[in-house]
Short mmCIF file of C-alpha atoms and ligand atoms in Angstrom, two decimals:
data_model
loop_
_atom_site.label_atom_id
_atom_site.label_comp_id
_atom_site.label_asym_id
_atom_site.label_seq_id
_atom_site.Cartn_x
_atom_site.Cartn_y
_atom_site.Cartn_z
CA UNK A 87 -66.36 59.20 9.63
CA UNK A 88 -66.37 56.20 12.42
CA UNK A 89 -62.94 56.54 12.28
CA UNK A 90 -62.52 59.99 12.66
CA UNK A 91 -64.83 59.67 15.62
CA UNK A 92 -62.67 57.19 17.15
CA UNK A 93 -59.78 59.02 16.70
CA UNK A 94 -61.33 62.16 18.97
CA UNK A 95 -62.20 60.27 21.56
CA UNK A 96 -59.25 58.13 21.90
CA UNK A 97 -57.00 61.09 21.96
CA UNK A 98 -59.64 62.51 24.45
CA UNK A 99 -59.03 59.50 27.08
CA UNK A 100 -55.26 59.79 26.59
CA UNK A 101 -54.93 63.69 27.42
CA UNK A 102 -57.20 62.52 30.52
CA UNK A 103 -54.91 59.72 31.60
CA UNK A 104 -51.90 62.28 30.97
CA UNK A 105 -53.40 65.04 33.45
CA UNK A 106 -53.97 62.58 36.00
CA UNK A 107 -52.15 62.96 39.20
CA UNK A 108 -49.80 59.99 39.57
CA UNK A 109 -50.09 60.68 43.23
CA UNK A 110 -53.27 59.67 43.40
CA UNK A 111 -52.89 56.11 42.34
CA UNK A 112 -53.95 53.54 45.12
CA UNK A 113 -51.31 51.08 43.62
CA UNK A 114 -48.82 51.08 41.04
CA UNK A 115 -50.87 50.08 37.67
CA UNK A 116 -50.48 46.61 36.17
CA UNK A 117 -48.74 46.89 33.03
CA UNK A 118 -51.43 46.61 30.37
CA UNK A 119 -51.56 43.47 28.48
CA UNK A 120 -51.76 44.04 24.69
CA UNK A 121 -51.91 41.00 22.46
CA UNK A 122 -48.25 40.90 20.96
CA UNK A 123 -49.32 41.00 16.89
CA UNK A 124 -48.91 37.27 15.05
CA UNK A 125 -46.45 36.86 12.18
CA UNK A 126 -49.06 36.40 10.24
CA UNK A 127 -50.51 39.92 11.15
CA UNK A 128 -46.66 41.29 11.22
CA UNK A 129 -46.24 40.88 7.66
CA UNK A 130 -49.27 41.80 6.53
CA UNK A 131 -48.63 45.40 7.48
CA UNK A 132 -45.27 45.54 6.29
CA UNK A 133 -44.55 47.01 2.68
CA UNK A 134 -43.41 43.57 0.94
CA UNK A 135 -41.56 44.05 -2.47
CA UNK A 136 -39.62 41.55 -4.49
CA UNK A 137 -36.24 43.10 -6.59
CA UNK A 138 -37.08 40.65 -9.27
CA UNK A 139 -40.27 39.45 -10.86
CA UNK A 140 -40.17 37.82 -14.08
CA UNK A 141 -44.00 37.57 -14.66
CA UNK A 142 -43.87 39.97 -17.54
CA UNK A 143 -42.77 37.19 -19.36
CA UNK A 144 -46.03 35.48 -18.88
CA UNK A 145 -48.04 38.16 -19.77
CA UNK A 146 -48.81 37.48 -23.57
CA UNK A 147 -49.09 33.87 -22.58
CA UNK A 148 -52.83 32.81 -23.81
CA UNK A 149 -53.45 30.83 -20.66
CA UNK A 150 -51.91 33.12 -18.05
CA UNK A 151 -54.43 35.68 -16.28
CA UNK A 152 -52.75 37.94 -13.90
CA UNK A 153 -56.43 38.31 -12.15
CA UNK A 154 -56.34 34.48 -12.11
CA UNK A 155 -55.67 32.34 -9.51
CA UNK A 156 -53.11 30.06 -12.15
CA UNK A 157 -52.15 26.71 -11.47
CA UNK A 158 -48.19 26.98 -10.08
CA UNK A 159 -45.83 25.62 -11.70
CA UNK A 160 -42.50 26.13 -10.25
CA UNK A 161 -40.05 28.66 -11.66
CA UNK A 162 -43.13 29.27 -14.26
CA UNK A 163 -45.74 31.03 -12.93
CA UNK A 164 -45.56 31.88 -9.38
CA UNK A 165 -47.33 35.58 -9.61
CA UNK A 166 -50.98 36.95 -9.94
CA UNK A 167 -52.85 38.67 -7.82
CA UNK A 168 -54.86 36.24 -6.05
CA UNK A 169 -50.97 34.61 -4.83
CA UNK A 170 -49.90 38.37 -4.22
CA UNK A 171 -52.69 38.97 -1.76
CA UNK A 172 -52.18 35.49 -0.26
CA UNK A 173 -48.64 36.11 0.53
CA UNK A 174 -49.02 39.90 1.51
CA UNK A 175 -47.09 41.13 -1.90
CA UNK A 176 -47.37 44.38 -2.74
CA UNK A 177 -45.30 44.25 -5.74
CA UNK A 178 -42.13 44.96 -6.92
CA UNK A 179 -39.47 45.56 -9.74
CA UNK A 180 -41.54 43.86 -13.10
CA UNK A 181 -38.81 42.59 -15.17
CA UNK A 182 -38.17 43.40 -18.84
CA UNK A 183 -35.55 40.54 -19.61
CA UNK A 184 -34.05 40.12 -22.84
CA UNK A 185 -31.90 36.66 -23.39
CA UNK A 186 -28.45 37.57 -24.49
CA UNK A 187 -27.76 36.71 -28.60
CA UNK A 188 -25.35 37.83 -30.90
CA UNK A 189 -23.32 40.83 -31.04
CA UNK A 190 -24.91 42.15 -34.55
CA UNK A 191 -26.93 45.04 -35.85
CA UNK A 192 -29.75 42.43 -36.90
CA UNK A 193 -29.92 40.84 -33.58
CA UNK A 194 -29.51 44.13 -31.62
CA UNK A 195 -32.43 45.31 -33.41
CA UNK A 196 -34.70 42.68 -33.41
CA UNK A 197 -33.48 42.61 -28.94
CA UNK A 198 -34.80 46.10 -28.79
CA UNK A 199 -38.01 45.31 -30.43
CA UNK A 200 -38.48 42.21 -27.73
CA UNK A 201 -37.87 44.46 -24.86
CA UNK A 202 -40.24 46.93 -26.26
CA UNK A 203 -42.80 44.81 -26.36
CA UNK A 204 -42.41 43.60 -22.96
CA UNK A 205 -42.32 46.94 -21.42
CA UNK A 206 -45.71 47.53 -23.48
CA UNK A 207 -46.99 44.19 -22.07
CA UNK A 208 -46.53 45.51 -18.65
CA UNK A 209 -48.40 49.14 -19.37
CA UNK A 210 -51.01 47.44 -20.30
CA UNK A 211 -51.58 44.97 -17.89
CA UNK A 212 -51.47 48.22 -15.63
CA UNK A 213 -53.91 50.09 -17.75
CA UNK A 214 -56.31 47.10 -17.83
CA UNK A 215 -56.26 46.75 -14.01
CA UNK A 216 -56.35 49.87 -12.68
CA UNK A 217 -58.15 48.63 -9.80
CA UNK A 218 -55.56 46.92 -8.54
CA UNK A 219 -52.10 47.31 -10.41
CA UNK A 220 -50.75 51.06 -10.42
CA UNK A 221 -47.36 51.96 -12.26
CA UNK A 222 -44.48 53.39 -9.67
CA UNK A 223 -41.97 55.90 -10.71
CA UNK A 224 -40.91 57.08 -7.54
CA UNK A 225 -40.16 55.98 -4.23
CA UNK A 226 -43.03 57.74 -3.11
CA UNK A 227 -45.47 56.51 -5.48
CA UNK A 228 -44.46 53.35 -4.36
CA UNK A 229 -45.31 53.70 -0.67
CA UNK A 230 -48.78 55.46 -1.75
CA UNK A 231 -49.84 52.92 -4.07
CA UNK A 232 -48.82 49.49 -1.60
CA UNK A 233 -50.61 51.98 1.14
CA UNK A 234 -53.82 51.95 -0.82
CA UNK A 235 -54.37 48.36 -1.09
CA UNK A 236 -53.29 48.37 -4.77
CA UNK A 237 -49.86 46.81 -6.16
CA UNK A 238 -46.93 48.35 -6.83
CA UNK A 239 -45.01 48.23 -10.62
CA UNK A 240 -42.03 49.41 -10.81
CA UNK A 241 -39.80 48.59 -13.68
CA UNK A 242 -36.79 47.34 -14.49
CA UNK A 243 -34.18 45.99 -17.09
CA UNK A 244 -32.63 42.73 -16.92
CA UNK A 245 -29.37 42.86 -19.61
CA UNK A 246 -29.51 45.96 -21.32
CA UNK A 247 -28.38 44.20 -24.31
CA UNK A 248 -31.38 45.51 -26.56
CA UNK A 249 -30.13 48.85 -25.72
CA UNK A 250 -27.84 48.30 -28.64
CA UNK A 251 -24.73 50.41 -29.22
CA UNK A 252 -26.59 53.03 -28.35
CA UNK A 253 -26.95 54.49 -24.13
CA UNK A 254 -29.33 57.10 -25.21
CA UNK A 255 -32.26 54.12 -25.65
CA UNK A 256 -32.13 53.59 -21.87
CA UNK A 257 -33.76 57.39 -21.52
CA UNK A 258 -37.00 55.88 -24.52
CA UNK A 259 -37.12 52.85 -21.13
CA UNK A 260 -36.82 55.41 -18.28
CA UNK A 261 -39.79 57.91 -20.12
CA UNK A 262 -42.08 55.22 -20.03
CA UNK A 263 -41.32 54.06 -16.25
CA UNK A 264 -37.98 52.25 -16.13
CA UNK A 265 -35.98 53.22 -12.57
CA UNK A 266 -33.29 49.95 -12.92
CA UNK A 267 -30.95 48.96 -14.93
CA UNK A 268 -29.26 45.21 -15.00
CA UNK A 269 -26.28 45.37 -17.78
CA UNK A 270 -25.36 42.02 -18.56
CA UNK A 271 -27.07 38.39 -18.17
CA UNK A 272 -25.72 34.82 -19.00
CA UNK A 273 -23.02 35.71 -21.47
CA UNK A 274 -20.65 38.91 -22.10
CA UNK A 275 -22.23 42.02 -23.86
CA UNK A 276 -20.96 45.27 -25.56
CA UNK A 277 -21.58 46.30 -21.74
CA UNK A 278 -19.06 43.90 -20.31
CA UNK A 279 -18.11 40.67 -18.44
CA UNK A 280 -20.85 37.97 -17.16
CA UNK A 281 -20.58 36.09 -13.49
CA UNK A 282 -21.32 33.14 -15.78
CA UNK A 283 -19.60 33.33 -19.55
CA UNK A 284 -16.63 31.13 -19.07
CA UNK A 285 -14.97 32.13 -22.53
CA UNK A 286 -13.62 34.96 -21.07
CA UNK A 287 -11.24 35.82 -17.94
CA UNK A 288 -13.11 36.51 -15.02
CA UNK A 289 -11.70 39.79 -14.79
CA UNK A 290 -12.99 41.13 -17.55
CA UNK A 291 -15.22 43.98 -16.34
CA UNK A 292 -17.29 46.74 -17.87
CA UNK A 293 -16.22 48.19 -21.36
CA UNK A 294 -16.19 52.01 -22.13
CA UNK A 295 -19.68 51.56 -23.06
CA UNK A 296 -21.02 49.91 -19.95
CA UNK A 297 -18.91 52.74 -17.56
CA UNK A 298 -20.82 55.25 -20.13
CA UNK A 299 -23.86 53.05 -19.37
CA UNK A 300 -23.54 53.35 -15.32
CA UNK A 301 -23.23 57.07 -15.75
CA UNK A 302 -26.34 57.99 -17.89
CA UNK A 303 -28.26 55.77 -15.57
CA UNK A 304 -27.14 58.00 -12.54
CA UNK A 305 -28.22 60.63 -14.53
CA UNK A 306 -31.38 59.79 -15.31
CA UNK A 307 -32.19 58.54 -11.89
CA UNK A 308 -31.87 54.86 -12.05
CA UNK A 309 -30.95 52.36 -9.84
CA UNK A 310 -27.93 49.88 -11.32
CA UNK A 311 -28.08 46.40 -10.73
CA UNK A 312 -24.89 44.09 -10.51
CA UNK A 313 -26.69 40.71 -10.54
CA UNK A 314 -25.55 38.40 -13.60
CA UNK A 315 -22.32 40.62 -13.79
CA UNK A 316 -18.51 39.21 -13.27
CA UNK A 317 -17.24 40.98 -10.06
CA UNK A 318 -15.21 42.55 -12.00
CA UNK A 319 -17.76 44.23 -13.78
CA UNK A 320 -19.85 45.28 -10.70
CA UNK A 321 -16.59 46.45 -9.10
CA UNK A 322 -16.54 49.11 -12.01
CA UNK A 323 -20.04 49.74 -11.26
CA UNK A 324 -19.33 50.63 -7.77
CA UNK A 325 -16.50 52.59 -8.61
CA UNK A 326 -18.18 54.65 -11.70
CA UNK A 327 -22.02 55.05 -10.29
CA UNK A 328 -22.58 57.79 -8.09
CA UNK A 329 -25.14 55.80 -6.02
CA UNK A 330 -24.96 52.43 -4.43
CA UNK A 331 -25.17 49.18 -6.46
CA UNK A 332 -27.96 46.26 -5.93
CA UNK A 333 -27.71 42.84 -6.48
CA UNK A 334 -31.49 42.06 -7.33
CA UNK A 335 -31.57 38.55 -6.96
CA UNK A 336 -28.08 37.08 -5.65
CA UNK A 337 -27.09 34.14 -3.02
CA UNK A 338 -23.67 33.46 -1.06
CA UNK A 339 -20.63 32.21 -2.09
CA UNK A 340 -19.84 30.81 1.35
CA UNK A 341 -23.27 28.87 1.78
CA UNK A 342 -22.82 27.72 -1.85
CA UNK A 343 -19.75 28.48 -4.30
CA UNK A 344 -21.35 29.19 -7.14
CA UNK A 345 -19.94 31.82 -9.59
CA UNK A 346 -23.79 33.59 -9.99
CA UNK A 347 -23.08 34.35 -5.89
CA UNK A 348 -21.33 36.42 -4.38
CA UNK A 349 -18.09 36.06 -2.05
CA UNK A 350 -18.39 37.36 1.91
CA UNK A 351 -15.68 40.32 1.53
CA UNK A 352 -17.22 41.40 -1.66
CA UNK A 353 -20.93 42.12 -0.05
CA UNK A 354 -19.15 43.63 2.53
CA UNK A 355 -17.75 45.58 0.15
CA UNK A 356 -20.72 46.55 -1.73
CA UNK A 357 -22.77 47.11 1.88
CA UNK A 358 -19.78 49.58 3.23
CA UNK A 359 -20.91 51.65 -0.23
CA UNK A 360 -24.64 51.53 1.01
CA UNK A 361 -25.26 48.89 -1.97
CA UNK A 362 -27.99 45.48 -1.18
CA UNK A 363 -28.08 42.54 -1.67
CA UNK A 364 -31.36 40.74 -2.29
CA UNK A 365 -30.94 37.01 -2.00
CA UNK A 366 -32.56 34.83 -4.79
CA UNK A 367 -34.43 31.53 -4.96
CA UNK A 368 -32.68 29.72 -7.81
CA UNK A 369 -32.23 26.31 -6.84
CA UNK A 370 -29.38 25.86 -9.22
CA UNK A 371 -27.77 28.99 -7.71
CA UNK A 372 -28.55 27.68 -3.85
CA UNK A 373 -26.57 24.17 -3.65
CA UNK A 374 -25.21 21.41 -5.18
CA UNK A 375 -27.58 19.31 -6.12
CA UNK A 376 -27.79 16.10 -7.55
CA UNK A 377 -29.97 15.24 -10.72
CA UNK A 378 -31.35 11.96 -11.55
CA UNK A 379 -29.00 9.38 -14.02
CA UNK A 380 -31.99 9.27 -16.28
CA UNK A 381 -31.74 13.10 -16.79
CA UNK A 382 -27.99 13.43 -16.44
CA UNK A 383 -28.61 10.77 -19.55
CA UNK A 384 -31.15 13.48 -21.05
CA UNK A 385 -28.87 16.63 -20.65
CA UNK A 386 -25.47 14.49 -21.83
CA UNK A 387 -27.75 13.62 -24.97
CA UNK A 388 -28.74 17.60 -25.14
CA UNK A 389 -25.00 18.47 -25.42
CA UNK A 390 -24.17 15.67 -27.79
CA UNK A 391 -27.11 16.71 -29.93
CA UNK A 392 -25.77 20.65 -29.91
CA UNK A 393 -22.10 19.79 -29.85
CA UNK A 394 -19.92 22.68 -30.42
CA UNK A 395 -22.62 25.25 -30.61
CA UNK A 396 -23.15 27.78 -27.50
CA UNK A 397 -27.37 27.84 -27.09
CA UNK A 398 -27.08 31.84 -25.87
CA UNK A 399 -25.29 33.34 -29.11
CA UNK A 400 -26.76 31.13 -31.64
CA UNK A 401 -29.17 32.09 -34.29
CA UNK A 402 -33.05 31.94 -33.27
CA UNK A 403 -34.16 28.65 -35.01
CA UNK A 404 -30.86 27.15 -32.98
CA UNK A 405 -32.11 29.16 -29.77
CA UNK A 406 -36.03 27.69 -30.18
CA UNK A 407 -34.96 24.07 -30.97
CA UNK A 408 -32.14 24.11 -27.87
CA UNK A 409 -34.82 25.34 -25.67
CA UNK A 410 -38.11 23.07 -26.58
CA UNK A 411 -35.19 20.33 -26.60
CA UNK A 412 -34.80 21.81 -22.54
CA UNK A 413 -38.18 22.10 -21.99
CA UNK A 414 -39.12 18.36 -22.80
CA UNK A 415 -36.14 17.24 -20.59
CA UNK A 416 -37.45 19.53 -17.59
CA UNK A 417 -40.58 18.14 -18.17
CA UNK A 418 -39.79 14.52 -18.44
CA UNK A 419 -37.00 14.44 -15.77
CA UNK A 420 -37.64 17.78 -13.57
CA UNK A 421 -34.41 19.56 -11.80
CA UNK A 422 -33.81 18.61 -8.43
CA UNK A 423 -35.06 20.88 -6.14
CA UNK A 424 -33.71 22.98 -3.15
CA UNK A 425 -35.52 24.00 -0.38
CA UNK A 426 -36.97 26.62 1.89
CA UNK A 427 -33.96 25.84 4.80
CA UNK A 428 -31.43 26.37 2.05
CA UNK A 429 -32.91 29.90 0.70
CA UNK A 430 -33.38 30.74 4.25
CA UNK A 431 -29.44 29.80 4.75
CA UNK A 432 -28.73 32.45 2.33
CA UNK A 433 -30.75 34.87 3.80
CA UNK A 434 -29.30 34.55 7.58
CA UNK A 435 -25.63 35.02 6.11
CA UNK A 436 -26.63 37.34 4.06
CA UNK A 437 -28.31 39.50 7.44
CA UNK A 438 -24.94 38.26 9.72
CA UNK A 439 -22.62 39.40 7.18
CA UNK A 440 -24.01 43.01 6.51
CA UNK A 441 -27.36 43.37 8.42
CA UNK A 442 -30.45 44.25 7.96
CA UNK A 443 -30.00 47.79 5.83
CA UNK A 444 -28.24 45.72 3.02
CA UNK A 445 -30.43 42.57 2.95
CA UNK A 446 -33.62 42.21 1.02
CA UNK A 447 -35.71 39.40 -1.57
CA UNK A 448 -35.60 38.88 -5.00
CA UNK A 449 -36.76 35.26 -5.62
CA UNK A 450 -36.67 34.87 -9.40
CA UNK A 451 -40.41 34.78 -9.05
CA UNK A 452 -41.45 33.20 -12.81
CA UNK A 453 -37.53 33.26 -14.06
CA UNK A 454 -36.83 29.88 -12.66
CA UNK A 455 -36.84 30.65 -8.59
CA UNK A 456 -39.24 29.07 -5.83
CA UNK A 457 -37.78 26.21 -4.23
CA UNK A 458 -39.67 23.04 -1.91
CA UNK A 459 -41.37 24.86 0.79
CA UNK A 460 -41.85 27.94 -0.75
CA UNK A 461 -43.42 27.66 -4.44
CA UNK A 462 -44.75 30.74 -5.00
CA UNK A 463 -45.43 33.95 -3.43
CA UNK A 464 -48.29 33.15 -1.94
CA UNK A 465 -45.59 31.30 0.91
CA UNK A 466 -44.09 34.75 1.54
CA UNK A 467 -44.97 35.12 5.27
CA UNK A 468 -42.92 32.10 6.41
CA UNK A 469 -39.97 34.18 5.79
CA UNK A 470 -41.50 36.58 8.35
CA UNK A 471 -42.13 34.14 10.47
CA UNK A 472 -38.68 32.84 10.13
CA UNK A 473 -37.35 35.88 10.35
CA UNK A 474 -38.66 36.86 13.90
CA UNK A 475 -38.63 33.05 15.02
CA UNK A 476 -34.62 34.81 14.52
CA UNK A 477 -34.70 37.56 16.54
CA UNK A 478 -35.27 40.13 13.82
CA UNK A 479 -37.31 43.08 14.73
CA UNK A 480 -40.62 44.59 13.04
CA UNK A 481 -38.20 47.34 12.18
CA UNK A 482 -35.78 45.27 10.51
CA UNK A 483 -38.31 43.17 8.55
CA UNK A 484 -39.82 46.53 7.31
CA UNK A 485 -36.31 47.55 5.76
CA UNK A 486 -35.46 43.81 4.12
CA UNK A 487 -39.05 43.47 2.49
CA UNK A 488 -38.90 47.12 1.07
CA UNK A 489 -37.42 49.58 2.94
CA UNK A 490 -33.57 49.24 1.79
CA UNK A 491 -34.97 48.77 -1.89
CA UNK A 492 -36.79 52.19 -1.39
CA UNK A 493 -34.03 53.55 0.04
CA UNK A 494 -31.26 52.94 -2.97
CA UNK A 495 -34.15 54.05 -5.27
CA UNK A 496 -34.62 57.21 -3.25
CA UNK A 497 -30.68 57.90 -3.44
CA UNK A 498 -30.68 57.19 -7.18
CA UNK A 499 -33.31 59.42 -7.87
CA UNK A 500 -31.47 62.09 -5.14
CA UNK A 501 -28.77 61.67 -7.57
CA UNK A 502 -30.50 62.81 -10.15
CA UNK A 503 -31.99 65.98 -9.19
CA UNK A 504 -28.01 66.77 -7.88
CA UNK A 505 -26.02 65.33 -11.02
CA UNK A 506 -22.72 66.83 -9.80
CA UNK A 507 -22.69 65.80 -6.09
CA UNK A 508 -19.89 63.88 -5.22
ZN1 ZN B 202 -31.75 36.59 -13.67
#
């Protein structure tokens, strides 16, 4: 009601001030000084999504409480609300990641039942908090719900490898709030080739399946992410999907060669087809970096210990010993770490390469991102603030924190309601 009030009589003064005769102004008017807004203030009002937020994985954890202000850990647990609202996120794609395994009906199965679960996981975390978490299956919705204060879910699959032989699954994901689809992670898939999977030519791109893949995702209204794929595979993707491609959580070749980033011509590319890029926080993915002897010792030990056995398509008791085996090593002698100049590196390419309606953030929030200087999202407006300190408008930072994301959502789900537009 105050505000309604408010709103009368400020649009009251202003038709006043517009009838007044300019002639009969003693002087001309100093310019009105109004208190330029702070970064700080900038971002707040800004719609701030992330492409790619692991947390689901935390989820069933015992000691992880998403309405919990959690200790960080780095790479681990990064996201809850209390660090959301800290760091002005209003949400974001939640991740349903599956870990690639073998290429058998036993595995596929027991791959599908995983990602089930996880996409449960994240319902209910909704349906528990419906205060403050609401599920987005639109564009729209998504703008509503970061508009009321609350945060935004959206959903999204990272390696559809549960999806078994079978594309028609992707529609049981999409039904219960799914809008984008990542084919392939760490190692090739029936779907196709892997930026990382070095047993195979890096040309190999999508199979029949995967192009079949592309298409029922266009038709169901789903954005399809290239992140984790071999460039050849994502230049199938751009060639078969009707509507541009995303890289959810990518960096730059030429600020770091690194075969999970991406080469300059090739996000031109990508850009010139309306596709984004949305520049992750991987250390590993950022620079070179050197580790310690004591855990180049550790790892050397690791491989010794697993000699001749490939961690990613082994059976699960191989998988679970490999990866306590990692765990102890991370723990005892910890990565080194990038830092918050050498994301923001990527970032400023990223923006002189294409601009800002192809540039956006996906961190690897909980999947192994956050770097020195920025551990979690709570650190989210120094980008902002870095960002302007730049020369990058309001208007631009509204598009890279969520308005190019909305946008390749909006044209994917454009796509669907016209299936046979060009
Ligand atoms: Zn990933």
């Amino acid at each position: 009601m105050r505000k309604t009030l408010l709103a009368v009589s400020v649009s009251a003064l202003a038709l006043l001030g517009a009838c007044a005769p300019k002639a009969a102004d003693p002087a001309p008017a100093e310019p009105t000084e109004v208190a330029a807004a702070t970064p700080a203030e900038i971002h707040e009002r800004l719609m701030v999504l992330d492409s790619h937020l692991d947390t689901p994985a935390n989820l069933s954890k015992p000691d992880f409480d998403i309405m919990a202000d959690n200790p960080s850990v780095i790479g681990e647990v990064q996201v809850d609300l209390p660090k959301m609202t800290r760091g002005g996120l209003d949400g974001g794609f939640w991740v349903i990641f599956t870990p690639q395994g073998p290429l058998t009906d036993e595995a596929y199965e027991a791959a599908l039942q995983g990602a089930t679960a996880r996409q449960d996981e994240i319902l209910a975390m909704v349906a528990a908090h419906p205060e403050s978490f609401e599920l987005a299956y639109t564009a729209d919705d998504a703008e509503r719900i970061a508009a009321s204060g609350k945060r935004v879910v959206l959903q999204s699959i990272e390696n559809s490898y549960p999806l078994k032989l079978d594309i028609s699954n992707l529609q049981t994901f999409y039904d219960k709030g799914v809008r984008m689809v990542g084919l392939i992670h760490f190692r090739d898939n029936q779907f196709g080739g892997s930026a990382t999977d070095f047993t195979s030519p890096d040309s190999k791109g999508l199979t029949d399946l995967g192009k079949e893949l592309v298409r029922e995702a266009n038709r169901l209204g789903m954005v399809v992410d290239g992140s984790h794929s071999s460039d050849a595979s994502v230049k199938d993707m751009i060639e078969i999907s009707t509507t541009p491609v995303i890289l959810t959580h990518t960096g730059l070749k030429s600020v770091y060669d690194h075969p999970r980033n991406i080469s300059d011509e090739f996000l031109k590319e990508i850009a010139a087809q309306g596709g984004v890029i949305q520049i992750n926080a991987y250390s590993g993915y950022l620079e070179q970096l050197e580790d310690t002897p004591e855990r180049r010792a550790a790892l050397e030990g690791l491989t010794a210990e697993f000699e001749g056995v490939d961690p990613f398509s082994a059976d699960d008791e191989t998988k679970a010993r490999y990866m306590a085996r990692m765990t102890e090593i991370n723990e005892e002698f910890p990565p080194a770490r990038s830092t918050f100049e050498k994301f923001m590196e990527h970032m400023l390419r990223a923006l002189e390469l294409v601009g800002p309606d192809h540039v956006g953030m996906g961190a690897d929030w909980d999947g192994g991102g956050g770097v020195t200087g920025m551990e979690d999202v709570s650190f989210l407006p120094k980008v902002t603030e870095r960002l302007l300190a730049e020369g990058y408008t309001e208007e631009d930072l509204a598009k890279i924190w969520g308005g190019n994301l909305m946008r390749v959502l909006r044209q994917a789900e454009a796509a669907k309601e016209a299936p046979d537009a060009p």
